Short mmCIF file of C-alpha atoms in Angstrom, two decimals:
data_model
loop_
_atom_site.label_atom_id
_atom_site.label_comp_id
_atom_site.label_asym_id
_atom_site.label_seq_id
_atom_site.Cartn_x
_atom_site.Cartn_y
_atom_site.Cartn_z
CA MET A 1 0.00 0.00 0.00
CA ARG A 2 2.89 2.36 0.83
CA ARG A 3 4.36 1.98 -2.68
CA ARG A 4 1.00 2.65 -4.36
CA ALA A 5 0.47 5.77 -2.24
CA VAL A 6 3.91 7.14 -3.06
CA LEU A 7 3.37 6.49 -6.79
CA THR A 8 -0.04 8.15 -6.75
CA THR A 9 1.37 11.19 -4.95
CA ALA A 10 4.21 11.44 -7.48
CA ILE A 11 1.79 11.36 -10.42
CA LEU A 12 -0.44 14.03 -8.91
CA ALA A 13 2.56 16.21 -8.15
CA ALA A 14 3.86 15.88 -11.71
CA VAL A 15 0.49 16.96 -13.13
CA ALA A 16 0.22 19.89 -10.74
CA THR A 17 3.82 21.08 -10.96
CA PRO A 18 4.33 24.03 -13.34
CA GLY A 19 6.55 23.21 -16.28
CA ILE A 20 5.65 19.52 -16.29
CA ALA A 21 2.90 18.87 -18.82
CA ARG A 22 1.38 15.98 -20.62
CA ALA A 23 2.45 15.42 -24.21
CA ALA A 24 0.50 17.68 -26.55
CA VAL A 25 -1.95 16.05 -28.93
CA PRO A 26 -0.50 16.45 -32.42
CA GLY A 27 -2.27 18.47 -35.05
CA PRO A 28 -2.85 17.32 -38.63
CA SER A 29 0.12 16.42 -40.84
CA VAL A 30 0.81 14.22 -43.85
CA THR A 31 4.08 12.64 -44.92
CA LYS A 32 4.16 11.05 -48.34
CA LYS A 33 5.40 7.46 -48.07
CA SER A 34 5.05 5.84 -51.49
CA THR A 35 3.13 5.59 -54.73
CA THR A 36 2.31 2.30 -56.44
CA GLN A 37 0.89 1.72 -59.89
CA LEU A 38 -2.25 -0.34 -60.32
CA ASP A 39 -2.51 -0.12 -64.08
CA ALA A 40 -0.42 1.66 -66.71
CA GLN A 41 -3.38 1.75 -69.08
CA ALA A 42 -6.69 2.15 -67.23
CA VAL A 43 -9.84 3.07 -69.14
CA TYR A 44 -10.25 6.84 -69.53
CA PHE A 45 -13.21 8.91 -70.64
CA VAL A 46 -14.83 11.92 -69.04
CA SER A 47 -18.58 11.85 -68.46
CA TYR A 48 -20.62 13.92 -66.01
CA ASP A 49 -17.31 15.70 -65.41
CA GLY A 50 -15.86 12.55 -63.82
CA LEU A 51 -13.99 9.26 -64.38
CA VAL A 52 -15.47 5.79 -63.86
CA ASN A 53 -12.38 4.65 -61.92
CA ASN A 54 -12.23 7.68 -59.64
CA ASN A 55 -15.66 8.87 -58.63
CA SER A 56 -15.27 9.79 -54.99
CA PHE A 57 -18.76 8.53 -54.06
CA GLN A 58 -17.53 4.95 -54.53
CA LYS A 59 -17.79 3.06 -51.25
CA ASN A 60 -15.44 1.39 -51.55
CA GLY A 61 -13.25 1.37 -54.65
CA LEU A 62 -10.25 0.96 -52.34
CA LEU A 63 -10.36 -0.75 -48.93
CA THR A 64 -8.16 -2.35 -46.27
CA TYR A 65 -8.95 -5.42 -44.19
CA LYS A 66 -6.76 -7.61 -41.98
CA GLY A 67 -3.40 -6.47 -43.32
CA TYR A 68 -4.25 -6.36 -47.03
CA GLN A 69 -5.46 -3.59 -49.31
CA TYR A 70 -7.90 -4.22 -52.18
CA ALA A 71 -8.64 -2.09 -55.25
CA ALA A 72 -11.08 -2.41 -58.15
CA TRP A 73 -11.05 -0.71 -61.55
CA TYR A 74 -11.59 -1.07 -65.31
CA THR A 75 -8.68 -1.60 -67.70
CA ALA A 76 -8.13 -0.07 -71.13
CA THR A 77 -9.86 -3.17 -72.56
CA ARG A 78 -12.84 -2.36 -70.27
CA ASN A 79 -12.34 -5.48 -68.17
CA ALA A 80 -13.22 -5.25 -64.48
CA VAL A 81 -10.20 -6.04 -62.29
CA VAL A 82 -9.70 -6.61 -58.57
CA GLY A 83 -6.21 -6.24 -57.09
CA ARG A 84 -4.68 -6.79 -53.68
CA ARG A 85 -1.39 -6.21 -51.87
CA ALA A 86 -0.05 -6.67 -48.37
CA LEU A 87 -0.01 -3.32 -46.58
CA GLY A 88 3.24 -1.56 -47.34
CA GLY A 89 3.91 -3.77 -50.34
CA SER A 90 4.81 -2.38 -53.74
CA THR A 91 3.34 -5.16 -55.88
CA TRP A 92 -0.34 -5.69 -56.64
CA SER A 93 -1.73 -9.09 -57.62
CA THR A 94 -4.77 -8.92 -59.90
CA ILE A 95 -7.78 -10.97 -60.93
CA THR A 96 -9.61 -10.10 -64.14
CA LEU A 97 -13.37 -10.66 -63.96
CA SER A 98 -15.47 -12.01 -66.80
CA HIS A 99 -17.20 -8.66 -67.15
CA THR A 100 -16.55 -5.65 -69.36
CA LEU A 101 -17.77 -2.10 -68.82
CA LYS A 102 -20.94 -1.72 -70.85
CA SER A 103 -20.95 2.05 -71.56
CA ASP A 104 -18.92 5.25 -71.30
CA ASP A 105 -20.71 6.39 -68.15
CA SER A 106 -18.71 7.51 -65.12
CA HIS A 107 -21.56 6.49 -62.80
CA ASN A 108 -20.88 2.81 -63.52
CA VAL A 109 -18.32 2.46 -60.74
CA ILE A 110 -17.12 -0.64 -58.90
CA SER A 111 -17.83 -0.73 -55.16
CA MET A 112 -16.54 -3.32 -52.70
CA GLY A 113 -17.62 -4.51 -49.27
CA VAL A 114 -16.60 -6.99 -46.56
CA SER A 115 -18.99 -9.31 -44.75
CA LYS A 116 -17.05 -9.88 -41.55
CA VAL A 117 -19.42 -12.66 -40.48
CA ASP A 118 -17.96 -14.98 -43.14
CA GLY A 119 -14.87 -13.18 -44.48
CA ARG A 120 -16.16 -12.65 -48.01
CA LEU A 121 -15.40 -9.86 -50.46
CA HIS A 122 -18.44 -8.47 -52.31
CA LEU A 123 -18.48 -6.33 -55.46
CA ASN A 124 -21.29 -4.40 -57.12
CA LEU A 125 -20.55 -2.78 -60.47
CA ASP A 126 -21.57 -1.20 -63.75
CA SER A 127 -24.99 0.35 -63.20
CA HIS A 128 -26.69 3.69 -63.74
CA SER A 129 -30.47 3.57 -63.39
CA ASP A 130 -30.48 0.07 -64.84
CA GLY A 131 -29.48 -3.47 -63.85
CA PHE A 132 -26.40 -4.15 -61.71
CA PHE A 133 -23.72 -6.86 -61.63
CA TYR A 134 -22.62 -8.63 -58.45
CA VAL A 135 -19.72 -10.85 -57.42
CA LYS A 136 -19.20 -12.66 -54.10
CA SER A 137 -15.96 -14.36 -53.11
CA VAL A 138 -15.50 -17.67 -51.34
CA ALA A 139 -15.94 -17.63 -47.57
CA GLY A 140 -12.86 -16.80 -45.51
CA LEU A 141 -10.97 -15.17 -48.38
CA LEU A 142 -10.36 -11.94 -46.46
CA ASP A 143 -9.72 -13.67 -43.13
CA ASN A 144 -6.78 -15.69 -44.43
CA PRO A 145 -5.29 -13.67 -47.31
CA ALA A 146 -1.68 -14.79 -46.91
CA SER A 147 -2.62 -18.47 -47.23
CA THR A 148 -5.24 -18.07 -49.98
CA ALA A 149 -4.08 -17.94 -53.60
CA TRP A 150 -5.27 -14.81 -55.41
CA THR A 151 -6.80 -16.47 -58.49
CA SER A 152 -10.12 -16.30 -60.31
CA ALA A 153 -11.19 -19.42 -58.41
CA VAL A 154 -11.70 -17.37 -55.22
CA LEU A 155 -14.28 -15.10 -56.87
CA GLY A 156 -17.66 -16.42 -57.86
CA ALA A 157 -19.57 -15.96 -61.08
CA VAL A 158 -20.81 -12.54 -62.16
CA GLN A 159 -24.50 -12.31 -61.25
CA THR A 160 -27.34 -9.90 -62.05
CA SER A 161 -28.97 -10.34 -58.64
CA LEU A 162 -27.83 -10.73 -55.03
CA ASP A 163 -27.69 -14.53 -54.98
CA GLY A 164 -31.22 -14.61 -56.39
CA THR A 165 -32.55 -11.60 -54.50
CA THR A 166 -33.65 -9.02 -57.05
CA LEU A 167 -33.80 -5.35 -56.12
CA THR A 168 -34.80 -2.97 -58.90
CA SER A 169 -34.36 -2.49 -62.64
CA GLN A 170 -33.31 1.14 -61.92
CA PHE A 171 -30.27 0.68 -59.66
CA THR A 172 -27.50 3.25 -59.00
CA TYR A 173 -24.87 4.22 -56.39
CA PRO A 174 -24.00 0.98 -54.56
CA GLN A 175 -22.44 1.56 -51.15
CA PHE A 176 -21.54 -1.34 -48.88
CA ILE A 177 -21.61 -0.84 -45.09
CA ALA A 178 -20.48 -3.37 -42.48
CA THR A 179 -22.78 -3.53 -39.46
CA PRO A 180 -21.38 -3.72 -35.92
CA GLU A 181 -22.43 -7.40 -35.80
CA GLY A 182 -20.44 -8.23 -38.94
CA LYS A 183 -23.33 -8.36 -41.38
CA LEU A 184 -23.11 -6.40 -44.65
CA GLN A 185 -25.61 -3.86 -45.90
CA LEU A 186 -25.96 -2.44 -49.40
CA SER A 187 -27.25 1.10 -49.86
CA TYR A 188 -28.51 2.06 -53.32
CA ARG A 189 -30.87 4.34 -55.22
CA VAL A 190 -34.07 3.14 -56.86
CA GLY A 191 -35.21 5.28 -59.80
CA ILE A 192 -33.48 8.16 -61.56
CA SER A 193 -31.91 11.53 -60.83
CA GLY A 194 -34.66 13.89 -59.72
CA ASN A 195 -37.11 11.05 -59.08
CA GLY A 196 -35.57 8.35 -56.91
CA ARG A 197 -35.57 6.72 -53.48
CA ASN A 198 -32.82 5.34 -51.25
CA ALA A 199 -33.05 1.70 -50.22
CA LEU A 200 -31.18 -0.95 -48.22
CA ALA A 201 -30.47 -4.68 -48.53
CA GLU A 202 -28.74 -6.84 -45.92
CA TYR A 203 -26.52 -9.96 -46.01
CA ASP A 204 -26.35 -12.09 -42.84
CA GLY A 205 -23.69 -14.59 -43.91
CA SER A 206 -26.07 -16.93 -45.69
CA SER A 207 -28.50 -14.86 -47.76
CA TRP A 208 -29.51 -11.37 -48.85
CA THR A 209 -32.75 -9.68 -47.79
CA ALA A 210 -34.21 -6.56 -49.38
CA LEU A 211 -35.11 -4.25 -46.48
CA GLY A 212 -36.82 -1.74 -48.75
CA GLU A 213 -36.87 1.96 -49.50
CA TRP A 214 -36.40 4.58 -46.80
CA SER A 215 -36.53 7.98 -48.56
CA SER A 216 -39.36 9.51 -50.54
CA SER A 217 -39.43 11.19 -53.95
CA THR A 218 -42.81 12.87 -53.44
CA GLY A 219 -44.04 16.09 -51.83
CA THR A 220 -43.81 19.72 -52.91
CA TYR A 221 -40.70 21.86 -52.53
CA THR A 222 -41.01 25.57 -53.30
CA SER A 223 -38.18 28.05 -53.77
CA THR A 224 -38.41 31.77 -54.51
CA HIS A 225 -38.54 30.88 -58.21
CA GLY A 226 -40.98 27.99 -58.44
CA SER A 227 -41.99 24.54 -57.25
CA SER A 228 -41.10 20.90 -57.80
CA THR A 229 -43.11 17.80 -56.91
CA ALA A 230 -40.45 15.11 -57.45
CA ARG A 231 -36.84 14.65 -56.34
CA ASN A 232 -34.23 12.26 -55.01
CA MET A 233 -32.12 12.27 -51.85
CA TYR A 234 -28.38 12.17 -52.63
CA LEU A 235 -26.31 10.74 -49.78
CA HIS A 236 -22.96 12.18 -48.73
CA GLY A 237 -22.32 8.73 -47.33
CA ILE A 238 -23.74 6.23 -44.87
CA ASP A 239 -21.63 5.13 -41.89
CA TYR A 240 -21.83 3.39 -38.53
CA ASP A 241 -20.08 5.13 -35.65
CA VAL A 242 -18.24 3.56 -32.70
CA ASN A 243 -21.53 3.31 -30.79
CA GLY A 244 -23.43 1.52 -33.55
CA ARG A 245 -25.46 4.51 -34.75
CA LEU A 246 -25.95 4.80 -38.52
CA HIS A 247 -25.48 8.34 -39.91
CA ALA A 248 -26.42 9.86 -43.27
CA PHE A 249 -25.92 13.41 -44.53
CA PHE A 250 -27.69 14.29 -47.77
CA THR A 251 -28.86 16.90 -50.26
CA TRP A 252 -32.11 16.97 -52.20
CA ARG A 253 -32.15 17.24 -55.99
CA GLU A 254 -35.40 18.52 -57.48
CA GLN A 255 -36.76 17.26 -60.78
CA SER A 256 -38.12 20.61 -61.92
CA ALA A 257 -35.73 23.30 -63.09
CA ALA A 258 -38.38 25.86 -62.10
CA VAL A 259 -36.81 26.03 -58.62
CA MET A 260 -33.57 27.57 -59.99
CA CYS A 261 -32.67 31.10 -60.95
CA SER A 262 -31.01 29.81 -64.14
CA SER A 263 -31.34 26.63 -66.19
CA GLY A 264 -27.55 26.34 -66.21
CA GLY A 265 -27.41 25.69 -62.50
CA ILE A 266 -28.17 22.51 -60.58
CA THR A 267 -31.32 21.86 -58.51
CA ASN A 268 -29.55 20.58 -55.37
CA HIS A 269 -30.57 22.34 -52.15
CA ASP A 270 -29.99 22.11 -48.38
CA THR A 271 -27.75 19.82 -46.35
CA GLY A 272 -29.87 17.38 -44.38
CA TYR A 273 -29.08 14.78 -41.75
CA VAL A 274 -30.77 11.66 -40.37
CA TYR A 275 -29.63 8.77 -38.22
CA SER A 276 -30.77 5.28 -37.26
CA THR A 277 -30.31 3.43 -33.98
CA ASP A 278 -31.76 0.13 -35.23
CA ARG A 279 -29.53 -0.76 -38.20
CA GLY A 280 -31.45 1.32 -40.74
CA ARG A 281 -34.96 0.09 -39.92
CA THR A 282 -36.18 3.50 -38.73
CA TRP A 283 -34.74 6.98 -39.30
CA ARG A 284 -34.68 9.97 -36.98
CA ASN A 285 -34.07 13.69 -37.50
CA ASP A 286 -31.49 15.58 -35.48
CA ALA A 287 -33.97 16.08 -32.62
CA GLY A 288 -34.50 12.32 -32.37
CA THR A 289 -37.99 12.22 -33.88
CA VAL A 290 -38.74 9.23 -36.12
CA VAL A 291 -39.25 10.58 -39.65
CA GLY A 292 -39.22 7.35 -41.66
CA THR A 293 -39.48 3.57 -41.52
CA THR A 294 -37.62 1.48 -44.07
CA GLY A 295 -39.85 -0.66 -46.27
CA SER A 296 -43.03 1.19 -45.30
CA SER A 297 -45.18 3.95 -46.76
CA ASN A 298 -43.74 6.38 -44.19
CA THR A 299 -40.33 7.26 -45.61
CA VAL A 300 -38.11 10.33 -45.14
CA ALA A 301 -39.59 13.19 -47.21
CA VAL A 302 -38.63 16.73 -48.13
CA THR A 303 -41.65 17.96 -46.17
CA ASP A 304 -40.51 16.35 -42.89
CA ALA A 305 -39.51 18.75 -40.14
CA GLY A 306 -36.05 18.91 -38.60
CA LEU A 307 -34.05 17.43 -41.48
CA VAL A 308 -32.05 20.48 -42.60
CA VAL A 309 -28.85 21.27 -40.69
CA ASP A 310 -27.46 23.77 -43.20
CA PRO A 311 -30.04 25.54 -45.40
CA LEU A 312 -29.14 26.60 -48.95
CA ASP A 313 -31.33 27.39 -51.93
CA PRO A 314 -30.79 25.84 -55.40
CA ASP A 315 -29.00 28.92 -56.79
CA HIS A 316 -25.47 28.13 -55.55
CA SER A 317 -24.61 24.83 -57.30
CA LEU A 318 -24.44 22.76 -54.12
CA MET A 319 -22.67 19.47 -54.89
CA ASN A 320 -24.34 16.13 -54.22
CA GLN A 321 -22.63 13.01 -52.78
CA GLU A 322 -19.71 14.82 -51.24
CA SER A 323 -18.33 13.16 -48.09
CA GLN A 324 -18.93 12.32 -44.43
CA SER A 325 -17.36 10.56 -41.45
CA THR A 326 -17.80 10.10 -37.69
CA ASP A 327 -15.21 10.85 -35.03
CA SER A 328 -13.92 8.79 -32.10
CA THR A 329 -16.90 9.77 -29.95
CA GLY A 330 -19.52 9.14 -32.63
CA LEU A 331 -20.12 12.76 -33.65
CA PRO A 332 -20.97 13.26 -37.35
CA HIS A 333 -18.86 15.38 -39.74
CA ALA A 334 -19.37 16.20 -43.43
CA ILE A 335 -17.82 18.11 -46.31
CA ILE A 336 -20.13 20.09 -48.57
CA SER A 337 -19.28 22.52 -51.39
CA TYR A 338 -20.99 25.27 -53.34
CA VAL A 339 -20.49 28.79 -54.68
CA PRO A 340 -20.78 31.20 -51.71
CA GLY A 341 -23.05 34.22 -51.95
CA ARG A 342 -20.13 36.66 -52.00
CA PHE A 343 -19.52 35.49 -55.59
CA GLY A 344 -23.14 36.11 -56.57
CA GLN A 345 -26.62 34.85 -55.82
CA CYS A 346 -27.20 32.93 -59.05
CA THR A 347 -24.91 30.40 -60.72
CA THR A 348 -25.61 30.13 -64.43
CA ASN A 349 -23.25 27.27 -65.32
CA TYR A 350 -22.59 24.94 -62.42
CA VAL A 351 -19.36 23.48 -63.83
CA SER A 352 -17.66 26.75 -64.74
CA ASP A 353 -19.04 28.65 -61.74
CA ARG A 354 -17.94 25.98 -59.26
CA THR A 355 -14.53 25.80 -60.94
CA ALA A 356 -14.12 29.57 -60.70
CA ASN A 357 -15.61 30.20 -57.26
CA GLY A 358 -16.53 26.96 -55.53
CA ARG A 359 -15.50 26.43 -51.91
CA ALA A 360 -15.71 23.44 -49.58
CA PHE A 361 -17.08 23.64 -46.04
CA HIS A 362 -16.68 21.44 -42.98
CA VAL A 363 -20.03 20.80 -41.27
CA ARG A 364 -20.05 19.05 -37.91
CA LYS A 365 -22.00 18.48 -34.74
CA ASN A 366 -20.05 19.47 -31.63
CA SER A 367 -20.13 17.85 -28.20
CA ALA A 368 -22.75 20.37 -27.06
CA GLY A 369 -25.10 19.20 -29.81
CA THR A 370 -24.74 22.33 -31.92
CA TRP A 371 -24.06 22.30 -35.65
CA GLN A 372 -21.06 24.31 -36.83
CA LYS A 373 -19.77 25.13 -40.31
CA THR A 374 -16.28 26.32 -41.30
CA GLU A 375 -15.17 27.32 -44.77
CA ILE A 376 -12.01 25.61 -45.98
CA PRO A 377 -10.08 28.63 -47.33
CA ILE A 378 -8.69 26.94 -50.42
CA ALA A 379 -10.21 27.45 -53.88
CA LEU A 380 -11.53 24.22 -55.38
CA ASN A 381 -10.47 25.18 -58.93
CA SER A 382 -12.73 22.31 -59.95
CA SER A 383 -16.39 21.40 -60.14
CA GLN A 384 -15.66 18.12 -58.39
CA ARG A 385 -15.92 16.60 -54.92
CA THR A 386 -13.77 16.58 -51.78
CA LYS A 387 -13.28 13.61 -49.41
CA LEU A 388 -13.23 13.85 -45.61
CA VAL A 389 -10.89 11.82 -43.35
CA LEU A 390 -10.51 11.93 -39.56
CA ASP A 391 -7.33 10.62 -37.90
CA LYS A 392 -7.05 8.90 -34.49
CA TYR A 393 -6.79 12.30 -32.79
CA ASP A 394 -9.95 13.48 -34.63
CA ASN A 395 -7.97 15.96 -36.72
CA ALA A 396 -9.78 16.52 -40.02
CA TYR A 397 -8.38 16.17 -43.54
CA ALA A 398 -10.03 17.29 -46.77
CA VAL A 399 -8.70 15.49 -49.84
CA LEU A 400 -9.47 18.10 -52.48
CA PRO A 401 -9.63 17.64 -56.26
CA TYR A 402 -6.25 16.90 -57.87
CA GLY A 403 -5.07 15.10 -54.73
CA ARG A 404 -4.44 18.21 -52.66
CA ILE A 405 -4.79 17.69 -48.90
CA ALA A 406 -5.89 20.29 -46.36
CA GLY A 407 -6.09 19.75 -42.61
CA ALA A 408 -7.56 21.24 -39.44
CA SER A 409 -6.96 20.37 -35.80
CA LYS A 410 -9.59 19.28 -33.31
CA SER A 411 -7.87 21.45 -30.69
CA SER A 412 -8.64 24.60 -32.70
CA GLY A 413 -12.29 23.67 -33.10
CA TYR A 414 -11.45 22.95 -36.76
CA THR A 415 -10.84 26.63 -37.48
CA ASP A 416 -7.22 26.38 -38.64
CA TRP A 417 -7.69 24.77 -42.05
CA ALA A 418 -4.49 24.94 -44.11
CA LEU A 419 -3.03 23.22 -47.16
CA LEU A 420 -0.73 20.35 -46.16
CA TYR A 421 0.03 18.84 -49.60
CA ASP A 422 -0.38 20.56 -52.95
CA GLY A 423 -0.71 17.46 -55.14
CA SER A 424 2.41 18.30 -57.11
CA GLY A 425 3.76 15.43 -59.15
CA LEU A 426 0.54 13.41 -59.15
CA ASN A 427 -0.98 14.84 -62.34
CA ALA A 428 -4.32 13.65 -60.95
CA PHE A 429 -7.45 14.18 -63.03
CA GLY A 430 -9.65 15.46 -60.22
CA GLU A 431 -11.60 13.37 -57.73
CA VAL A 432 -9.87 10.61 -55.81
CA VAL A 433 -11.08 7.43 -54.08
CA VAL A 434 -10.05 7.30 -50.41
CA ASP A 435 -9.47 4.08 -48.46
CA GLU A 436 -11.81 4.85 -45.55
CA LEU A 437 -10.77 1.76 -43.58
CA ARG A 438 -7.00 2.11 -43.80
CA VAL A 439 -6.67 5.12 -41.49
CA ARG A 440 -7.86 2.98 -38.60
CA ALA A 441 -5.87 -0.05 -39.74
CA ASP A 442 -2.36 1.45 -39.82
CA ASN A 443 -2.65 5.25 -39.54
CA VAL A 444 -2.14 5.84 -43.27
CA LEU A 445 -4.16 8.06 -45.59
CA SER A 446 -4.31 6.16 -48.86
CA PHE A 447 -6.12 7.14 -52.04
CA MET A 448 -6.47 6.00 -55.63
CA TYR A 449 -6.12 8.51 -58.44
CA GLN A 450 -5.85 8.49 -62.22
CA GLU A 451 -3.55 10.64 -64.30
CA LYS A 452 -4.97 13.27 -66.63
CA SER A 453 -5.42 12.27 -70.25
CA SER A 454 -7.49 13.44 -73.20
CA GLY A 455 -10.38 11.99 -75.14
CA THR A 456 -10.41 8.23 -74.61
CA THR A 457 -6.66 7.70 -74.33
CA PRO A 458 -5.99 5.34 -71.38
CA SER A 459 -3.85 6.60 -68.52
CA ALA A 460 -2.06 5.30 -65.44
CA LEU A 461 -3.94 4.50 -62.23
CA HIS A 462 -2.11 4.77 -58.90
CA VAL A 463 -2.45 4.46 -55.13
CA VAL A 464 -0.55 6.97 -52.99
CA ASP A 465 0.05 6.62 -49.25
CA PHE A 466 0.60 9.33 -46.61
CA ALA A 467 1.58 8.73 -42.99
CA LEU A 468 -0.62 10.55 -40.45
CA PRO A 469 0.47 11.68 -36.96
CA ALA A 470 1.68 8.73 -34.86
#
C-alpha cells in the first residue's frame, strides 16, 4: 500500500507542478510514403465531369482489411479487375473478372464490401439507373489472405442479382456498409436523378434480404422561383459510428428546373441529416424524432420537419454526394461545397461557376449538440468533390480535387484549415477514391487517383500513401 500511495502522490505532483505537462496532442500532418501503380493503361473517358475509376462517391473502390489492401477498376480493354497487396507492399496481384464495362458512363463504378461474419469480399458494379452486376468471393478469403491464392477461383460468377434476391431495374450508387455485428448492408438508389428513393439490402452470412426503400421522392418543394413535386435524396455517405449509430448526410435534388434562378445551375438544395439506432430500420431527425421507416409507406420526405442542418437554396450549385465521417466519440462530420453568396446569388453554369468560385465547407456536430460550419479557405479550382478523413486524434483532412490535402486540428475547433500537400507530381485528373478503412488499420491516408489524359486515351492508375500523426 505504501508503494502505491507514493506512486499516486508522485503522479499528482507531476500533473500539478508548473513546467511539467502531458504530451500535446498532435495536429494534422501528412508525410508522403510511397506511390504504387495499379494499371499503366486504365480506361479513360470523361462523363458527367468525372472518371469511372475515380468517382469519390464509390464506397469502396479501395479498402483495407486484416493487413491487405484491395482495389477495383476497369482496364483499357474495359475489363473489371480486382487487385490486392499486403499493406506496405509495392506489388499488386490482380484478378480479371469475366465482365466488361458496358458504356462510357462515369456512374458505372465498382464498389466493394466486406462481410465480416464470413470473411467474403463483395463487389457491385456497372450500373446507372439500370441493372447491376454482383460478385461474391469464397468464404474466408479476407480472413486468411496470406494463405489463400489470389486467383479467379476465389471469386464467384458474375451475377445480375444478389444470390437470387432481385432489387430494382433502376439501380445506382451501390455503397456497402459493415454492421457492428459483422453483417453487410448495401445502400442504393431506386429510380433516376430527380425522381428516386434510397433503399437498403442486408446480407447475414447466408443470404440477402431486401429491407426496402427509406426515402421519398414525393411532396412539394417551393423556392423563390418555383416549385417541384419530385426529387431524389443524394447521400454524402452512410456510416456506422463507434456506438453503432448509422449516420447519413444528404442533399435533395429537385426534378423541376423551375426552382432555380437559371437553367444552367443545378437543382440541389440544403444539407440534411438523419440517423438510425436500429440498423437502418427506422430513421430519426437531429432532434431524435422518427421521420421514416424502411420498407413502409412512411419514408423520409422533403416535407418532414427537422431534417435540414445547413439551409441553402438551389441557386449556388451545391454538390451532391460529397463526403462524411464520424469521429472517435460518434459525432458526425461532413464536407459540402458550393459557390458562396459573396460570388453572386445565381450560378448560371454549375461546372464553370464551381470551378471559378466553388468552396468546400466542414459541417459538424459538436459535443454540445450544436451544428457548426467552417469554410475551408482553399479554392476548389474544380467542379468536383472533396473527401473527408478523420485521424485517431480526430484531426480533419479534406482530400481536395487533384489530390491536394488540407487539414484542421480538433484542438482549434477545426478553425485552422491549411493546405498540407499541394498534389504536385501526381498529375491527378480530379476526384480521388479514399481508403476509408485504412486510417484505422495502420494510420495511413491512402487514395487512388488516375492521371490526366485526353479523349479516350488510357492513362495510369495509382495508389498513394501518406503517414498521419503517430
